[in-house]
Amino acid sequence: TKEESRRPQSCRKENRCEKSCSKENSCQEGRSKESCAQEKSSINFFGYRVTTPTYIALEGLEGCGKSTHTKRLGEHLNAVMTREPGGTRIGALLRAILADPENTDLAPRTEALLMAADRAQHMAEVIQPALDRGQHVVSDRSIYSTLAYQGYGRRLGTPDLLNISTWALNGRLPDMVVFISVPTDILNERLAKRDLDRFEREGADFFARINDGFTELREADPDRWIVIDGTVPKDDVEAAIRVAVLDRLN
């Protein structure tokens, strides 16, 4: 159960423990230094105590601001910040293949399997160890990108991809998905300023199918998803994500 504590009380308690623990192995309340440290780390940026580590994914179309807000949210939560593909050394090698515009001969099924391979390594090396340590994880993309991009965008369908990716994740899906919603015409303006990768160079029909896919995925599992308006200034997007995530965590 996730419980809430008022920040002033927790801050006074932390200060009391920190002073006494620095001099001896236990604090004035009889707890060990390790126990005090664990309590301090459970107080997040917002002043609330969160006892269950949470796996949060940010999703959206290219140019929506996922990378920016993965970093901002991760810093607020003192979380492990990562991405798919490319969140590990092996993943970075796979990402280079997947994103290279020269790889025009990459078959859709090959693309999907490379994504699953990245995801398996990511879960084993980054996500699960962080959760086991009691840390939140904030990831730029997740399994839902595969379902939208390869399932809908590449027209591979979702049943097989869901089975493969769930197996790659050892059954551990994101607890919360933040979808940053931006109309495609605005996204096109943003992408015009970039050196585009293989995915970003795809046509409008491809991204229309992906957008439809994300909509269907959200509608099928609404309790897992949070939709954020990504057309407002970055600081307003950040604040909206922060409030919505805080509400879910507590």
CSV table of C-alpha atoms in Angstrom, one decimal:
chain,number,residue,atom,x,y,z
A,1,THR,CA,0.0,0.0,0.0
A,2,LYS,CA,1.3,3.5,-0.9
A,3,GLU,CA,0.9,5.8,2.1
A,4,GLU,CA,1.1,9.6,2.3
A,5,SER,CA,3.0,11.6,5.0
A,6,ARG,CA,3.2,15.4,5.4
A,7,ARG,CA,6.6,16.8,4.4
A,8,PRO,CA,7.2,19.0,7.5
A,9,GLN,CA,6.9,15.9,9.8
A,10,SER,CA,9.1,13.7,7.6
A,11,CYS,CA,11.7,16.4,7.2
A,12,ARG,CA,11.9,16.9,11.0
A,13,LYS,CA,12.2,13.1,11.4
A,14,GLU,CA,14.9,12.8,8.8
A,15,ASN,CA,17.0,15.6,10.4
A,16,ARG,CA,16.7,14.0,13.8
A,17,CYS,CA,17.8,10.6,12.4
A,18,GLU,CA,20.6,12.0,10.3
A,19,LYS,CA,22.2,13.8,13.3
A,20,SER,CA,22.1,10.9,15.6
A,21,CYS,CA,23.0,8.3,13.0
A,22,SER,CA,26.1,10.2,12.1
A,23,LYS,CA,27.4,9.5,15.6
A,24,GLU,CA,26.3,6.0,16.2
A,25,ASN,CA,24.9,2.9,14.5
A,26,SER,CA,21.3,3.7,15.5
A,27,CYS,CA,19.2,6.8,15.8
A,28,GLN,CA,17.4,8.1,18.8
A,29,GLU,CA,14.3,6.1,17.9
A,30,GLY,CA,16.4,2.9,17.9
A,31,ARG,CA,16.5,2.3,14.2
A,32,SER,CA,19.6,1.4,12.3
A,33,LYS,CA,21.4,3.8,9.9
A,34,GLU,CA,20.3,1.7,7.0
A,35,SER,CA,16.7,2.0,8.1
A,36,CYS,CA,16.9,5.8,8.3
A,37,ALA,CA,18.6,6.0,4.9
A,38,GLN,CA,15.9,3.8,3.4
A,39,GLU,CA,13.2,6.1,4.9
A,40,LYS,CA,14.9,9.2,3.5
A,41,SER,CA,15.1,7.7,0.0
A,42,SER,CA,11.4,6.9,0.1
A,43,ILE,CA,10.5,10.6,0.3
A,44,ASN,CA,10.1,11.8,-3.3
A,45,PHE,CA,10.4,15.3,-4.7
A,46,PHE,CA,6.8,16.1,-3.8
A,47,GLY,CA,7.2,15.4,-0.1
A,48,TYR,CA,5.1,12.2,-0.2
A,49,ARG,CA,6.2,8.8,0.9
A,50,VAL,CA,6.0,6.1,-1.8
A,51,THR,CA,6.7,2.6,-0.6
A,52,THR,CA,6.3,0.7,-3.8
A,53,PRO,CA,8.7,1.3,-6.7
A,54,THR,CA,6.9,2.1,-9.9
A,55,TYR,CA,7.7,1.5,-13.5
A,56,ILE,CA,6.6,4.5,-15.5
A,57,ALA,CA,6.8,4.8,-19.3
A,58,LEU,CA,6.4,7.9,-21.5
A,59,GLU,CA,4.8,7.4,-24.9
A,60,GLY,CA,3.8,9.4,-27.9
A,61,LEU,CA,4.7,10.1,-31.5
A,62,GLU,CA,8.0,11.4,-32.7
A,63,GLY,CA,8.7,14.9,-31.6
A,64,CYS,CA,6.1,15.0,-28.8
A,65,GLY,CA,8.6,15.7,-26.0
A,66,LYS,CA,9.0,12.3,-24.4
A,67,SER,CA,12.8,12.5,-23.9
A,68,THR,CA,12.6,16.0,-22.3
A,69,HIS,CA,9.8,14.9,-19.9
A,70,THR,CA,11.4,11.5,-19.1
A,71,LYS,CA,14.4,13.5,-17.8
A,72,ARG,CA,12.3,16.1,-15.9
A,73,LEU,CA,10.0,13.5,-14.3
A,74,GLY,CA,12.9,11.2,-13.5
A,75,GLU,CA,14.7,14.0,-11.7
A,76,HIS,CA,11.6,14.9,-9.7
A,77,LEU,CA,11.1,11.3,-8.6
A,78,ASN,CA,14.8,10.6,-8.1
A,79,ALA,CA,14.2,7.7,-10.4
A,80,VAL,CA,16.3,5.6,-12.8
A,81,MET,CA,15.9,7.3,-16.2
A,82,THR,CA,16.2,5.1,-19.3
A,83,ARG,CA,15.0,4.5,-22.8
A,84,GLU,CA,13.9,1.9,-25.4
A,85,PRO,CA,15.6,1.0,-27.5
A,86,GLY,CA,19.1,1.8,-26.3
A,87,GLY,CA,19.0,1.8,-22.5
A,88,THR,CA,21.9,-0.7,-22.2
A,89,ARG,CA,25.2,-1.3,-24.0
A,90,ILE,CA,23.6,-4.1,-26.1
A,91,GLY,CA,20.5,-1.9,-26.6
A,92,ALA,CA,22.6,0.9,-28.0
A,93,LEU,CA,24.0,-1.4,-30.6
A,94,LEU,CA,20.5,-2.5,-31.6
A,95,ARG,CA,19.3,1.1,-31.6
A,96,ALA,CA,22.0,2.0,-34.0
A,97,ILE,CA,20.7,-0.6,-36.5
A,98,LEU,CA,17.1,0.3,-36.0
A,99,ALA,CA,17.5,4.0,-36.4
A,100,ASP,CA,20.0,4.1,-39.3
A,101,PRO,CA,18.3,5.6,-42.4
A,102,GLU,CA,20.6,3.4,-44.5
A,103,ASN,CA,18.9,0.3,-43.3
A,104,THR,CA,16.0,0.5,-45.7
A,105,ASP,CA,16.0,-3.3,-46.2
A,106,LEU,CA,15.2,-4.1,-42.6
A,107,ALA,CA,12.1,-6.3,-42.7
A,108,PRO,CA,9.2,-5.4,-40.3
A,109,ARG,CA,9.5,-8.8,-38.4
A,110,THR,CA,13.2,-8.3,-38.0
A,111,GLU,CA,12.6,-4.8,-36.7
A,112,ALA,CA,10.0,-6.2,-34.2
A,113,LEU,CA,12.4,-8.9,-33.0
A,114,LEU,CA,15.3,-6.5,-32.5
A,115,MET,CA,13.0,-4.3,-30.4
A,116,ALA,CA,12.1,-7.4,-28.3
A,117,ALA,CA,15.7,-8.3,-27.9
A,118,ASP,CA,16.5,-4.7,-26.7
A,119,ARG,CA,13.6,-5.0,-24.3
A,120,ALA,CA,14.7,-8.3,-22.8
A,121,GLN,CA,18.2,-6.9,-22.1
A,122,HIS,CA,16.7,-3.7,-20.8
A,123,MET,CA,14.5,-5.4,-18.3
A,124,ALA,CA,17.2,-7.8,-17.1
A,125,GLU,CA,20.0,-5.1,-16.8
A,126,VAL,CA,18.2,-1.9,-15.9
A,127,ILE,CA,14.5,-2.0,-15.0
A,128,GLN,CA,14.1,-5.0,-12.7
A,129,PRO,CA,17.3,-4.4,-10.8
A,130,ALA,CA,16.2,-0.8,-10.1
A,131,LEU,CA,12.8,-1.9,-9.0
A,132,ASP,CA,14.3,-4.5,-6.8
A,133,ARG,CA,16.5,-1.8,-5.1
A,134,GLY,CA,13.3,0.1,-4.4
A,135,GLN,CA,13.8,2.8,-7.1
A,136,HIS,CA,11.2,4.1,-9.5
A,137,VAL,CA,12.0,3.7,-13.2
A,138,VAL,CA,11.0,6.3,-15.8
A,139,SER,CA,11.5,5.1,-19.4
A,140,ASP,CA,11.3,6.9,-22.7
A,141,ARG,CA,9.2,4.3,-24.6
A,142,SER,CA,8.2,0.8,-23.7
A,143,ILE,CA,6.3,-2.3,-25.0
A,144,TYR,CA,3.5,0.0,-26.1
A,145,SER,CA,5.7,1.6,-28.7
A,146,THR,CA,6.2,-1.8,-30.2
A,147,LEU,CA,2.5,-2.5,-30.3
A,148,ALA,CA,1.8,0.9,-31.9
A,149,TYR,CA,4.8,1.2,-34.2
A,150,GLN,CA,5.3,-2.4,-35.4
A,151,GLY,CA,1.7,-3.7,-34.6
A,152,TYR,CA,-0.2,-0.8,-36.2
A,153,GLY,CA,2.4,1.1,-38.1
A,154,ARG,CA,4.0,-1.9,-39.8
A,155,ARG,CA,0.7,-3.8,-39.8
A,156,LEU,CA,2.1,-6.8,-38.0
A,157,GLY,CA,-0.9,-6.9,-35.6
A,158,THR,CA,-0.6,-6.9,-31.8
A,159,PRO,CA,-1.3,-10.5,-30.5
A,160,ASP,CA,2.1,-12.0,-31.5
A,161,LEU,CA,4.0,-8.9,-30.6
A,162,LEU,CA,2.3,-8.7,-27.2
A,163,ASN,CA,3.2,-12.3,-26.5
A,164,ILE,CA,6.9,-11.9,-27.6
A,165,SER,CA,7.4,-8.6,-25.7
A,166,THR,CA,5.6,-9.8,-22.6
A,167,TRP,CA,7.9,-12.9,-22.6
A,168,ALA,CA,10.9,-10.6,-23.1
A,169,LEU,CA,9.8,-8.5,-20.1
A,170,ASN,CA,9.3,-11.6,-18.0
A,171,GLY,CA,5.7,-10.4,-17.6
A,172,ARG,CA,6.7,-7.0,-16.1
A,173,LEU,CA,4.7,-4.3,-17.9
A,174,PRO,CA,4.8,-0.6,-17.0
A,175,ASP,CA,2.6,0.3,-14.1
A,176,MET,CA,1.8,3.7,-15.5
A,177,VAL,CA,2.0,5.1,-19.1
A,178,VAL,CA,2.1,8.8,-19.7
A,179,PHE,CA,1.0,9.6,-23.3
A,180,ILE,CA,2.0,13.1,-24.5
A,181,SER,CA,-0.6,14.0,-27.1
A,182,VAL,CA,0.4,16.4,-29.9
A,183,PRO,CA,-1.4,16.8,-33.3
A,184,THR,CA,0.6,15.6,-36.3
A,185,ASP,CA,0.8,19.0,-38.0
A,186,ILE,CA,2.6,20.4,-35.0
A,187,LEU,CA,4.9,17.3,-34.8
A,188,ASN,CA,5.8,17.8,-38.5
A,189,GLU,CA,6.9,21.4,-37.7
A,190,ARG,CA,9.1,20.1,-34.9
A,191,LEU,CA,10.6,17.3,-36.9
A,192,ALA,CA,11.5,19.7,-39.7
A,193,LYS,CA,14.2,21.0,-37.4
A,194,ARG,CA,15.8,17.6,-36.9
A,195,ASP,CA,18.2,15.3,-38.7
A,196,LEU,CA,15.7,12.5,-39.1
A,197,ASP,CA,16.3,8.8,-38.2
A,198,ARG,CA,14.8,5.9,-40.1
A,199,PHE,CA,11.5,6.0,-38.2
A,200,GLU,CA,11.1,9.8,-38.4
A,201,ARG,CA,11.4,9.6,-42.2
A,202,GLU,CA,8.3,7.5,-42.5
A,203,GLY,CA,5.2,8.9,-44.2
A,204,ALA,CA,2.1,10.5,-42.8
A,205,ASP,CA,0.1,7.3,-43.2
A,206,PHE,CA,2.5,5.3,-41.1
A,207,PHE,CA,2.2,7.8,-38.2
A,208,ALA,CA,-1.6,8.0,-38.6
A,209,ARG,CA,-1.8,4.2,-38.1
A,210,ILE,CA,0.5,4.6,-35.0
A,211,ASN,CA,-1.7,7.3,-33.6
A,212,ASP,CA,-4.8,5.1,-34.1
A,213,GLY,CA,-2.9,2.3,-32.4
A,214,PHE,CA,-2.0,4.3,-29.3
A,215,THR,CA,-5.7,5.4,-29.1
A,216,GLU,CA,-6.9,1.8,-29.1
A,217,LEU,CA,-4.3,0.7,-26.6
A,218,ARG,CA,-5.4,3.5,-24.2
A,219,GLU,CA,-9.0,2.7,-24.6
A,220,ALA,CA,-8.4,-1.0,-23.9
A,221,ASP,CA,-6.6,-0.3,-20.6
A,222,PRO,CA,-7.6,3.2,-19.4
A,223,ASP,CA,-6.5,2.7,-15.8
A,224,ARG,CA,-2.9,2.3,-16.9
A,225,TRP,CA,-2.7,5.4,-19.1
A,226,ILE,CA,-2.5,9.2,-18.5
A,227,VAL,CA,-3.0,11.5,-21.4
A,228,ILE,CA,-1.2,14.9,-21.3
A,229,ASP,CA,-1.7,17.8,-23.7
A,230,GLY,CA,1.7,18.3,-25.3
A,231,THR,CA,0.9,21.5,-27.2
A,232,VAL,CA,1.3,23.9,-24.2
A,233,PRO,CA,4.7,25.3,-23.1
A,234,LYS,CA,7.2,22.7,-21.8
A,235,ASP,CA,6.9,23.9,-18.1
A,236,ASP,CA,3.1,23.5,-18.3
A,237,VAL,CA,3.5,20.0,-19.7
A,238,GLU,CA,5.9,19.1,-17.0
A,239,ALA,CA,3.6,20.4,-14.3
A,240,ALA,CA,0.6,18.5,-15.7
A,241,ILE,CA,2.6,15.2,-15.8
A,242,ARG,CA,3.9,15.8,-12.3
A,243,VAL,CA,0.4,16.4,-10.9
A,244,ALA,CA,-1.1,13.4,-12.7
A,245,VAL,CA,1.7,11.0,-11.7
A,246,LEU,CA,1.7,12.2,-8.1
A,247,ASP,CA,-2.1,11.5,-8.0
A,248,ARG,CA,-1.5,7.9,-9.2
A,249,LEU,CA,1.4,7.3,-6.9
A,250,ASN,CA,-0.5,8.3,-3.8
